[in-house]
XYZ file of C-alpha atoms in Angstrom:
671
model
C 100.614 102.454 159.963
C 103.171 102.059 162.241
C 103.440 98.915 164.468
C 106.917 99.471 166.285
C 107.750 99.713 169.949
C 109.560 103.174 169.255
C 109.777 105.831 166.970
C 112.786 107.986 166.945
C 112.315 111.180 165.180
C 115.047 113.214 163.649
C 115.128 116.981 164.760
C 112.941 118.897 162.228
C 113.677 122.199 160.421
C 110.603 123.024 158.702
C 107.226 122.263 156.969
C 105.133 122.843 153.747
C 102.909 121.052 151.392
C 99.285 119.745 151.803
C 97.033 116.991 153.352
C 93.875 115.659 153.301
C 92.200 115.032 156.875
C 90.843 112.087 157.961
C 87.285 112.128 158.653
C 85.949 113.358 161.837
C 85.953 110.618 164.779
C 83.058 112.401 166.795
C 80.812 112.555 163.446
C 81.706 109.198 162.066
C 80.627 107.787 165.244
C 77.402 109.603 165.723
C 76.841 109.123 161.856
C 77.049 105.305 162.092
C 74.821 104.810 165.044
C 72.162 106.779 163.694
C 72.285 105.231 160.420
C 72.059 101.938 162.293
C 68.689 103.224 164.202
C 67.259 104.770 161.294
C 64.746 104.183 159.178
C 66.532 103.432 155.632
C 69.497 102.960 154.260
C 72.398 105.968 154.575
C 75.759 105.922 152.528
C 78.466 107.529 154.410
C 81.399 109.145 152.293
C 85.093 110.076 153.939
C 83.988 107.833 156.908
C 87.055 107.649 159.264
C 89.072 104.329 159.128
C 90.524 103.939 162.614
C 90.424 101.789 165.606
C 87.211 103.727 167.195
C 85.296 103.178 164.174
C 85.990 99.527 163.337
C 84.992 98.845 167.031
C 81.476 100.531 166.336
C 80.991 98.796 162.953
C 81.886 95.533 164.791
C 79.613 96.226 167.392
C 77.002 96.972 165.094
C 77.091 94.017 162.825
C 76.812 91.913 166.303
C 73.760 93.755 166.903
C 72.202 92.318 163.747
C 72.976 95.804 161.320
C 74.202 94.734 157.862
C 76.408 97.664 156.112
C 79.445 97.260 153.616
C 82.140 98.804 152.146
C 81.598 100.365 148.203
C 84.237 100.630 145.721
C 84.298 104.417 146.062
C 85.229 103.735 149.611
C 82.029 105.150 151.168
C 80.167 102.653 153.556
C 76.531 101.771 153.151
C 74.459 100.821 156.231
C 70.780 99.234 156.317
C 68.895 101.095 158.789
C 67.349 98.820 161.199
C 64.189 101.411 161.955
C 65.107 101.353 165.544
C 64.192 97.703 166.391
C 67.182 95.123 166.946
C 66.661 91.934 165.336
C 68.789 90.108 168.102
C 68.422 89.982 171.562
C 71.508 89.122 172.831
C 75.358 90.368 172.267
C 78.425 91.188 173.541
C 80.265 93.724 172.552
C 83.788 94.856 172.951
C 84.323 98.333 172.187
C 88.041 98.843 172.749
C 88.793 102.396 174.492
C 86.163 104.500 172.183
C 84.248 106.741 174.613
C 82.226 107.723 171.007
C 81.045 104.048 171.006
C 80.750 103.039 174.348
C 78.382 105.575 175.784
C 75.740 106.328 172.732
C 75.496 102.318 172.674
C 74.797 101.762 176.330
C 72.255 104.060 175.982
C 70.418 102.815 172.948
C 70.897 99.298 174.120
C 69.824 100.173 177.712
C 66.564 101.790 175.929
C 65.955 99.153 173.274
C 65.769 96.305 175.905
C 63.773 98.165 178.263
C 61.243 98.826 175.594
C 61.877 95.466 173.508
C 63.210 92.685 175.889
C 66.698 91.683 175.090
C 70.465 91.369 177.147
C 73.426 93.084 175.992
C 76.950 93.294 177.185
C 79.170 96.334 176.386
C 83.048 96.018 177.634
C 86.609 97.262 176.602
C 90.304 97.586 176.965
C 91.271 98.035 180.635
C 91.572 101.903 180.517
C 87.975 102.095 179.088
C 86.583 100.132 182.596
C 88.698 103.354 184.163
C 86.765 105.548 182.491
C 83.342 107.020 184.246
C 80.105 106.344 182.873
C 78.200 106.720 185.930
C 76.260 109.670 185.214
C 74.719 108.467 182.090
C 73.835 104.943 183.778
C 72.025 106.554 186.725
C 70.013 108.843 184.249
C 69.232 105.912 182.303
C 68.298 103.923 185.690
C 65.972 106.964 186.630
C 64.064 106.024 183.376
C 63.607 102.871 184.388
C 66.663 101.013 182.603
C 67.941 97.915 183.706
C 71.519 98.295 183.962
C 74.160 95.622 185.957
C 77.527 96.922 186.725
C 79.838 94.136 185.605
C 82.959 95.582 187.259
C 83.501 98.437 189.451
C 80.166 100.580 190.181
C 80.100 103.366 187.914
C 82.473 102.245 184.988
C 82.142 99.664 182.569
C 81.962 97.070 181.566
C 77.960 96.712 181.633
C 74.833 94.301 181.119
C 71.786 96.168 179.961
C 68.379 94.042 180.279
C 64.922 94.178 179.599
C 61.968 94.283 179.242
C 61.608 97.053 181.820
C 58.786 99.984 182.245
C 60.296 103.349 181.040
C 59.060 106.514 182.939
C 59.287 109.519 180.745
C 56.478 111.700 182.119
C 59.582 113.425 184.374
C 62.779 115.218 183.075
C 65.716 113.199 182.390
C 68.747 114.728 184.645
C 72.219 114.277 183.631
C 75.522 115.882 184.830
C 77.148 118.064 182.299
C 80.494 118.919 183.857
C 82.049 115.688 183.312
C 81.674 114.846 179.934
C 79.518 115.838 176.854
C 79.047 112.389 175.775
C 76.557 111.551 178.403
C 74.127 114.413 176.828
C 75.216 113.244 173.614
C 74.002 109.674 174.546
C 70.868 110.754 175.266
C 69.742 112.904 172.465
C 70.886 110.226 170.039
C 69.007 107.612 171.544
C 65.742 108.979 173.204
C 64.364 109.645 170.082
C 63.614 106.045 170.000
C 61.180 105.757 172.629
C 59.778 109.707 172.237
C 56.015 108.720 171.802
C 55.854 111.794 174.130
C 57.631 114.833 174.738
C 61.017 113.805 176.271
C 63.003 116.319 178.262
C 66.641 116.260 179.154
C 67.594 118.592 182.126
C 71.441 118.934 182.427
C 72.944 119.443 185.922
C 75.858 121.519 186.553
C 77.857 123.949 184.002
C 77.873 121.587 180.690
C 81.301 121.199 179.167
C 82.198 121.221 175.249
C 79.394 122.692 174.159
C 80.357 122.551 170.359
C 80.287 118.569 170.386
C 76.477 118.638 171.582
C 76.044 121.386 168.406
C 77.557 118.166 166.602
C 75.066 116.110 168.022
C 71.930 118.488 167.170
C 72.869 119.194 163.718
C 73.118 115.419 162.939
C 69.800 114.726 164.578
C 68.360 117.496 162.498
C 69.860 115.425 159.370
C 68.156 112.502 160.462
C 64.786 114.321 161.027
C 64.615 115.176 164.801
C 64.589 118.795 165.490
C 65.269 119.383 169.115
C 64.326 122.333 171.187
C 67.058 123.806 172.974
C 66.349 126.299 176.120
C 70.161 127.439 176.709
C 72.612 124.797 177.565
C 69.808 123.461 180.426
C 66.944 121.946 178.758
C 66.292 120.030 175.754
C 63.053 118.562 174.390
C 62.781 115.956 172.189
C 59.457 116.029 170.586
C 56.747 113.441 170.595
C 56.574 111.261 167.720
C 60.376 111.450 166.579
C 61.622 109.115 164.099
C 65.066 108.659 162.913
C 64.907 108.456 159.034
C 68.061 108.471 156.687
C 68.860 111.462 154.970
C 70.316 108.902 151.948
C 73.764 110.207 151.789
C 76.068 111.790 154.048
C 79.677 113.007 154.206
C 82.145 113.360 157.010
C 84.056 116.627 157.413
C 87.768 116.520 158.136
C 88.529 115.726 161.570
C 89.001 119.445 163.119
C 91.208 117.870 166.199
C 93.237 116.088 164.101
C 93.653 119.441 161.967
C 95.246 121.119 165.180
C 98.413 119.212 164.728
C 99.017 120.496 161.166
C 98.028 124.131 162.196
C 100.361 124.187 164.687
C 103.259 122.656 162.528
C 102.690 125.434 159.953
C 102.616 128.150 162.651
C 105.967 126.560 164.188
C 107.532 125.744 161.166
C 106.061 126.842 157.804
C 108.308 129.689 156.866
C 108.968 129.478 152.937
C 105.740 128.330 151.991
C 102.102 127.796 153.545
C 100.946 124.347 154.802
C 97.608 123.696 153.160
C 94.961 121.720 155.413
C 92.108 120.329 153.174
C 88.820 119.019 154.394
C 87.656 121.589 156.504
C 86.361 124.951 156.753
C 85.733 127.975 158.877
C 81.780 126.456 158.958
C 82.591 122.990 160.223
C 80.442 121.282 162.527
C 83.093 120.546 164.959
C 84.167 122.765 167.795
C 87.587 121.806 167.395
C 87.962 124.215 164.202
C 88.270 126.913 166.980
C 91.590 125.876 167.411
C 92.799 127.883 164.605
C 91.727 131.011 166.759
C 93.814 129.797 169.319
C 96.611 129.409 167.250
C 96.141 132.866 165.573
C 96.448 134.544 169.050
C 99.682 132.631 169.790
C 101.019 134.170 166.425
C 100.075 132.032 163.356
C 99.054 133.360 160.151
C 96.069 131.529 159.063
C 93.988 131.829 155.536
C 90.732 130.538 155.284
C 90.172 128.813 152.061
C 86.816 126.836 150.475
C 87.123 123.774 152.715
C 90.631 124.395 153.666
C 93.064 126.706 155.309
C 96.392 127.459 154.851
C 98.853 128.581 157.575
C 102.471 130.006 157.955
C 104.555 130.978 160.773
C 103.870 134.685 161.967
C 104.903 135.966 165.020
C 108.336 134.328 166.243
C 108.646 133.257 168.935
C 105.165 132.104 169.696
C 103.033 134.239 171.761
C 102.285 132.757 175.548
C 98.464 133.112 175.994
C 95.562 132.248 178.903
C 93.004 130.498 177.268
C 89.688 128.823 178.985
C 89.761 125.655 176.555
C 86.549 124.248 177.528
C 85.203 124.329 173.899
C 88.121 122.720 172.426
C 89.432 120.074 175.259
C 91.287 117.542 172.760
C 92.866 120.166 170.720
C 93.931 122.204 173.007
C 96.546 119.507 174.175
C 98.237 120.623 171.110
C 98.541 124.348 172.625
C 100.807 122.653 175.461
C 103.408 121.612 173.092
C 103.485 125.025 171.194
C 103.681 126.635 174.839
C 107.391 125.309 174.581
C 107.978 127.361 171.248
C 106.386 130.795 173.193
C 107.732 133.841 174.744
C 105.882 133.951 177.756
C 104.226 131.031 180.087
C 100.854 129.557 178.417
C 97.777 128.699 180.819
C 94.894 126.234 179.840
C 92.006 126.400 181.685
C 88.975 124.544 181.859
C 90.485 121.088 180.794
C 89.349 118.782 184.013
C 87.417 116.459 181.198
C 91.470 115.829 180.367
C 91.266 113.704 183.623
C 88.730 111.242 182.390
C 90.044 110.571 178.746
C 92.236 107.812 176.986
C 94.453 108.505 180.157
C 94.840 111.465 182.968
C 96.024 113.713 180.081
C 96.677 116.723 182.610
C 99.107 114.483 184.570
C 100.269 112.653 181.345
C 101.194 116.125 179.643
C 102.998 117.433 182.691
C 104.865 114.667 183.327
C 106.179 114.395 179.876
C 106.726 118.205 178.732
C 109.285 118.167 182.141
C 111.091 115.036 180.555
C 111.852 117.988 177.632
C 113.057 120.352 180.699
C 109.858 122.448 180.621
C 108.651 123.820 184.062
C 105.017 122.761 184.179
C 102.166 123.582 186.755
C 99.187 121.444 186.989
C 95.708 121.917 189.051
C 92.388 119.961 188.750
C 91.198 121.586 185.691
C 94.230 123.283 184.431
C 97.867 123.523 183.083
C 100.505 126.251 183.150
C 103.561 125.571 180.500
C 106.385 127.905 180.609
C 108.681 128.164 177.662
C 111.887 126.420 176.751
C 115.145 128.307 176.744
C 117.376 127.048 173.714
C 119.882 125.396 176.033
C 117.432 123.861 178.362
C 115.906 121.245 175.570
C 116.562 117.709 176.891
C 116.696 114.320 174.799
C 113.789 112.449 175.753
C 111.613 109.273 175.092
C 108.306 110.152 175.202
C 105.290 107.907 177.249
C 102.073 108.221 175.196
C 99.758 106.008 177.649
C 98.070 104.252 174.878
C 96.848 107.708 173.907
C 96.699 108.925 170.517
C 96.990 112.477 171.270
C 99.978 112.124 173.311
C 101.619 110.512 170.395
C 100.583 113.358 168.023
C 101.280 116.306 169.996
C 104.339 115.641 171.067
C 105.835 114.801 167.525
C 105.722 118.690 167.179
C 108.649 118.507 169.897
C 110.839 117.256 166.787
C 110.873 121.148 165.835
C 113.103 121.899 168.542
C 116.105 123.223 166.428
C 113.871 126.069 165.353
C 113.921 127.563 168.903
C 117.582 127.344 168.888
C 118.170 123.902 170.524
C 120.963 121.518 169.890
C 119.401 119.315 167.090
C 118.734 115.691 168.972
C 116.403 113.136 168.066
C 112.855 112.625 169.637
C 111.504 109.050 170.808
C 107.871 108.616 170.388
C 107.154 105.362 172.533
C 104.337 103.227 170.894
C 103.637 105.320 167.956
C 100.912 102.671 166.831
C 98.601 104.152 169.179
C 97.720 106.682 167.085
C 95.464 104.130 165.166
C 92.530 105.143 167.270
C 91.788 108.226 165.167
C 94.381 108.660 162.718
C 96.508 105.297 161.518
C 98.761 107.187 158.950
C 99.630 110.023 161.211
C 103.248 109.749 161.082
C 103.535 109.038 157.539
C 101.567 112.179 156.704
C 103.934 114.448 158.783
C 107.026 112.749 157.151
C 105.615 113.935 153.929
C 105.649 117.528 155.153
C 108.386 118.003 157.240
C 112.191 119.088 156.508
C 115.161 117.954 158.126
C 119.004 118.398 157.403
C 120.320 115.530 155.436
C 123.048 115.007 158.031
C 119.997 114.636 160.794
C 118.251 111.839 159.246
C 119.903 108.471 160.539
C 121.175 105.863 157.940
C 122.426 102.465 158.773
C 123.834 100.549 155.718
C 124.215 96.763 155.466
C 126.252 94.998 152.848
C 127.758 91.164 152.182
C 128.349 89.019 149.188
C 125.316 87.217 147.263
C 122.800 85.267 148.946
C 124.085 86.520 152.643
C 120.488 87.644 153.172
C 120.981 91.190 153.582
C 118.065 92.001 151.727
C 115.917 90.224 154.165
C 117.649 91.487 156.983
C 117.228 95.161 155.573
C 113.432 94.808 155.477
C 113.072 93.584 158.833
C 115.325 95.914 160.640
C 113.389 99.053 158.754
C 110.293 97.460 159.539
C 111.351 97.515 163.224
C 112.323 101.249 163.028
C 110.248 102.425 160.539
C 112.341 103.692 158.558
C 112.455 103.559 154.273
C 114.160 101.209 152.585
C 116.724 101.765 149.878
C 118.086 98.117 147.619
C 120.529 99.856 145.473
C 121.319 96.439 143.513
C 117.838 96.916 142.353
C 118.228 100.671 140.911
C 120.604 99.132 138.218
C 117.773 96.722 137.438
C 115.278 99.168 137.354
C 117.226 101.729 135.429
C 117.578 98.800 132.738
C 114.014 97.908 132.469
C 112.665 101.597 132.225
C 115.222 102.105 129.752
C 113.854 98.861 127.677
C 110.202 100.136 128.348
C 110.928 103.885 126.823
C 112.995 102.013 123.867
C 116.225 103.822 125.128
C 119.323 101.512 124.380
C 121.459 100.570 126.951
C 124.435 101.670 125.636
C 122.879 105.471 125.095
C 124.788 106.678 128.176
C 123.520 110.471 128.119
C 119.471 109.111 127.834
C 119.665 106.453 130.373
C 121.352 108.868 132.660
C 118.611 111.220 132.191
C 115.985 108.658 133.122
C 117.782 107.371 135.859
C 117.850 110.717 137.539
C 114.120 110.862 137.980
C 113.485 107.041 138.807
C 110.251 107.108 140.793
C 111.179 104.045 142.985
C 110.036 102.970 146.423
C 110.616 99.855 148.354
C 107.454 98.540 150.873
C 107.108 95.095 152.297
C 110.128 93.260 150.298
C 108.428 94.739 146.993
C 110.076 97.033 144.579
C 107.856 99.515 142.899
C 107.963 101.919 139.950
C 105.653 104.729 140.029
C 102.735 102.714 141.312
C 103.414 99.355 139.151
C 104.883 96.227 141.212
C 108.363 95.421 139.258
C 109.772 93.018 141.812
C 109.339 90.017 139.623
C 110.317 91.842 136.278
C 113.833 92.749 137.872
C 114.881 89.025 138.184
C 114.489 88.585 134.756
C 118.094 87.044 133.249
C 117.579 89.710 130.490
C 117.204 92.528 132.667
C 120.184 91.228 134.939
C 122.495 91.758 131.798
C 120.964 95.248 131.019
C 121.817 96.243 134.901
C 125.358 95.100 134.228
C 125.565 97.271 130.829
C 124.141 100.617 132.286
C 126.160 100.023 135.447
C 129.155 100.185 133.319
C 128.228 103.965 132.349
C 129.980 106.695 134.176
C 127.249 109.018 133.741
C 124.501 106.790 134.805
C 126.387 105.575 138.147
C 126.680 109.423 138.809
C 122.930 109.783 138.354
C 122.226 106.738 140.449
C 124.182 108.081 142.983
C 121.933 111.224 143.329
C 118.929 109.106 143.442
C 120.359 107.049 146.126
C 120.881 110.089 148.141
C 117.723 111.074 147.952
C 116.152 108.186 149.795
C 117.434 109.788 152.936
C 114.112 111.064 154.112
C 112.534 111.389 157.644
C 112.500 109.676 159.659
C 115.429 107.146 158.610
C 117.208 104.804 156.367
C 118.179 101.700 155.983
C 120.119 100.928 152.555
C 121.452 97.680 151.462
C 123.634 96.875 148.858
C 127.411 97.547 147.471
C 129.070 101.131 148.296
C 126.524 102.009 150.770
C 128.591 102.423 153.716
C 131.690 103.199 151.855
C 130.838 105.722 148.690
C 127.353 106.902 149.280
C 126.689 107.020 153.203
C 130.659 107.199 154.539
C 129.183 109.226 157.659
C 126.297 106.332 158.445
C 126.561 105.752 162.263
C 126.005 102.198 161.697
C 127.426 99.806 158.744
C 126.960 96.068 159.187
C 128.716 93.788 156.671
C 126.664 90.391 156.658
C 128.219 87.220 155.327
C 127.831 83.609 155.716
C 130.142 80.737 154.806
C 129.745 80.056 150.770
C 128.363 76.576 151.990
C 125.559 77.985 153.816
C 124.635 80.847 151.743
C 124.391 77.689 149.060
C 121.994 75.669 151.194
C 119.771 78.660 151.662
C 119.686 79.548 147.982
C 119.200 75.867 147.107
C 116.092 75.594 149.789
C 114.746 78.806 148.507
C 114.479 77.834 144.949
C 113.087 74.319 145.512
C 110.356 76.042 147.601
C 109.412 78.167 144.529
C 109.174 74.901 142.385
C 112.760 75.714 140.322
C 115.107 72.597 139.907
C 118.508 73.393 141.500
C 121.947 71.804 142.116
C 123.630 72.362 145.360
C 127.102 71.710 143.751
C 126.337 74.029 140.969
C 124.920 76.619 143.397
C 128.291 76.555 145.615
C 130.530 77.033 142.591
C 128.640 79.815 141.230
C 128.561 81.829 144.506
C 132.345 81.174 144.984
C 133.056 82.439 141.520
C 130.659 85.192 142.161
C 132.679 85.909 145.550
C 135.656 86.408 143.757
C 134.610 88.590 140.988
C 133.053 91.001 143.500
C 136.205 90.946 145.499
C 138.280 91.571 142.436
C 136.479 93.806 140.480
C 138.253 97.166 139.593
C 134.899 99.605 140.300
C 133.774 99.103 143.649
C 134.853 95.895 145.035
C 133.104 93.904 147.641
C 134.894 94.898 150.980
C 133.627 96.071 154.174
C 133.579 99.526 155.518
C 136.468 99.902 157.892
C 134.528 101.017 160.780
C 131.476 98.295 159.962
C 130.309 95.736 162.396
C 130.887 92.099 160.949
C 127.756 89.842 161.395
C 128.499 85.921 160.342
C 124.736 84.423 160.310
C 125.843 81.022 159.424
C 124.427 79.900 162.568
C 121.860 82.781 163.406
C 118.137 82.951 162.395
C 116.781 85.679 160.546
C 115.073 87.333 163.879
C 118.640 87.104 165.809
C 120.487 88.885 162.902
C 117.823 91.062 163.608
C 117.806 91.695 167.037
C 121.761 91.755 167.033
C 121.498 94.746 164.288
C 119.249 96.442 166.602
C 121.111 95.862 169.700
C 124.005 97.931 167.985
C 121.631 100.215 166.804
C 120.176 100.972 170.342
C 124.098 101.465 171.682
C 124.552 104.644 169.118
C 121.279 105.957 170.570
C 121.591 108.267 173.755
C 117.843 108.164 174.957
C 117.068 108.047 178.806
C 115.402 104.618 180.241
């Protein structure tokens, strides 16, 4: 997961491949609560691992519910049988509405029946999201609920005991959020000694989410009687009983970004999305129909769908999105690539989500150059002409869906626009529901090599260029290439395969297909960490031997070029800025005095328990510097346009900040 201030996406030109969706957030948190309240043990497979489920799991543990992760990644929850073992708890729920609303109902009812004092709180934005309609319904039942902040909003204190009044229908508004009704449906079986009736006031929005709730209740043994969408009856004597084993289907809301990606950019081969099918519980699966109406070609398969571009440009549509409010955000970005305006209605619930999504979408779409109109419950987006696309830094408002749907705007070259980078601010907000969203996206998209940015860092031995490379790449969310490790890895792999280091043809053939990658300062061949093995003296000798073979150097040249992948690359080592990536927009030549480098190497060796001698280290470094500068092949010299960085008296943090400052000067993003 990216934990960086911003992510710069290069202009994207295409997409293809296969992905597996994360588990549905809506299903995951409903299942966790039902499993916790039910009788018996529940094993949940493919549970979403994200911020929203993490806060729910933390809250359940604070309430006395035991759960554990299994070796296969599934989760086992020990049901409480409708009785909490703790009478007090303070639960932090972040910005997870799917945790706050149902837990508020559950704890209000259980405190009323059994006594207790429970507090629910979240991040500041959660304290701005209305919960009054649910609280009013619970108070009508007799629950004692105290507003700890602004009335009608979290945080809340839920106290008991209290006398519950279940002989009259429970009334709840349905036109603000379906989560209020879901909260009551999930929790009223706990106190249903008699038939309990819920009546919905106003038009019920997001009906597909209620269908999810009813279907899951049925799996836990509670069959709710529904009269249209106005009246719901929970039968007397209802009890939540674990079905034993359940599987979470893929997240249909998350699927919307990749359906759109396929509709926009899958021209040569389809984009295949696994983990969801047409008969999914989630209403957002209907987003596929909306995408098809705009021109996407969609093929349904068993538990998957394949998407590719059909009509181009896309067709502007007018759509009532009350059934797909979350996924509809993606349509607003797709509208930029259409041939006529797209009008989305029935989206009043956007106003009370993680942010005011109608206002946020309109603001950020206008940054890109679009004409946008908005109303209380609608948004109209006009397509962008090729010449009107603007460079933009997209504010995400700590809203995961803003980050994910706006990433699609990086496909603007497909609309004929001049290729330019797109900045996504706070990309880590996707952790709420899809922590690996951007990494998944990178594996599917294509860009012209010349559009993918590269930073090159070179310098003498022990200058700290490897550490600097890792830290800069981490701050930018870019890939890493440590060129020196390639020759050592080639020698290591050749030895493992029984190939002589002097066998030029076979070593070169093997070098072309080395499955090498770098992460967290470590080097991996396939899935094996070979970092320590590369440091062996014998492998160093082998690296020198294979580096002298022209065919091997040519093969590794091609391999190094292949590391230039979306979203960008920080390349460390000899020749990076002169021979491999001569057009890189930023080249840094890092150096320090031989005395300072010897001192650093001495401290490094001593800290690892090795004996070392300062004078000997200094002589070795001076000899290595002379050899590197005078060698006939690839001598150590700065690229002509390199920035020189003497870090003799700089900390690594200061060096990183200097490189990032130089990099920022190369960018063209508005403030």
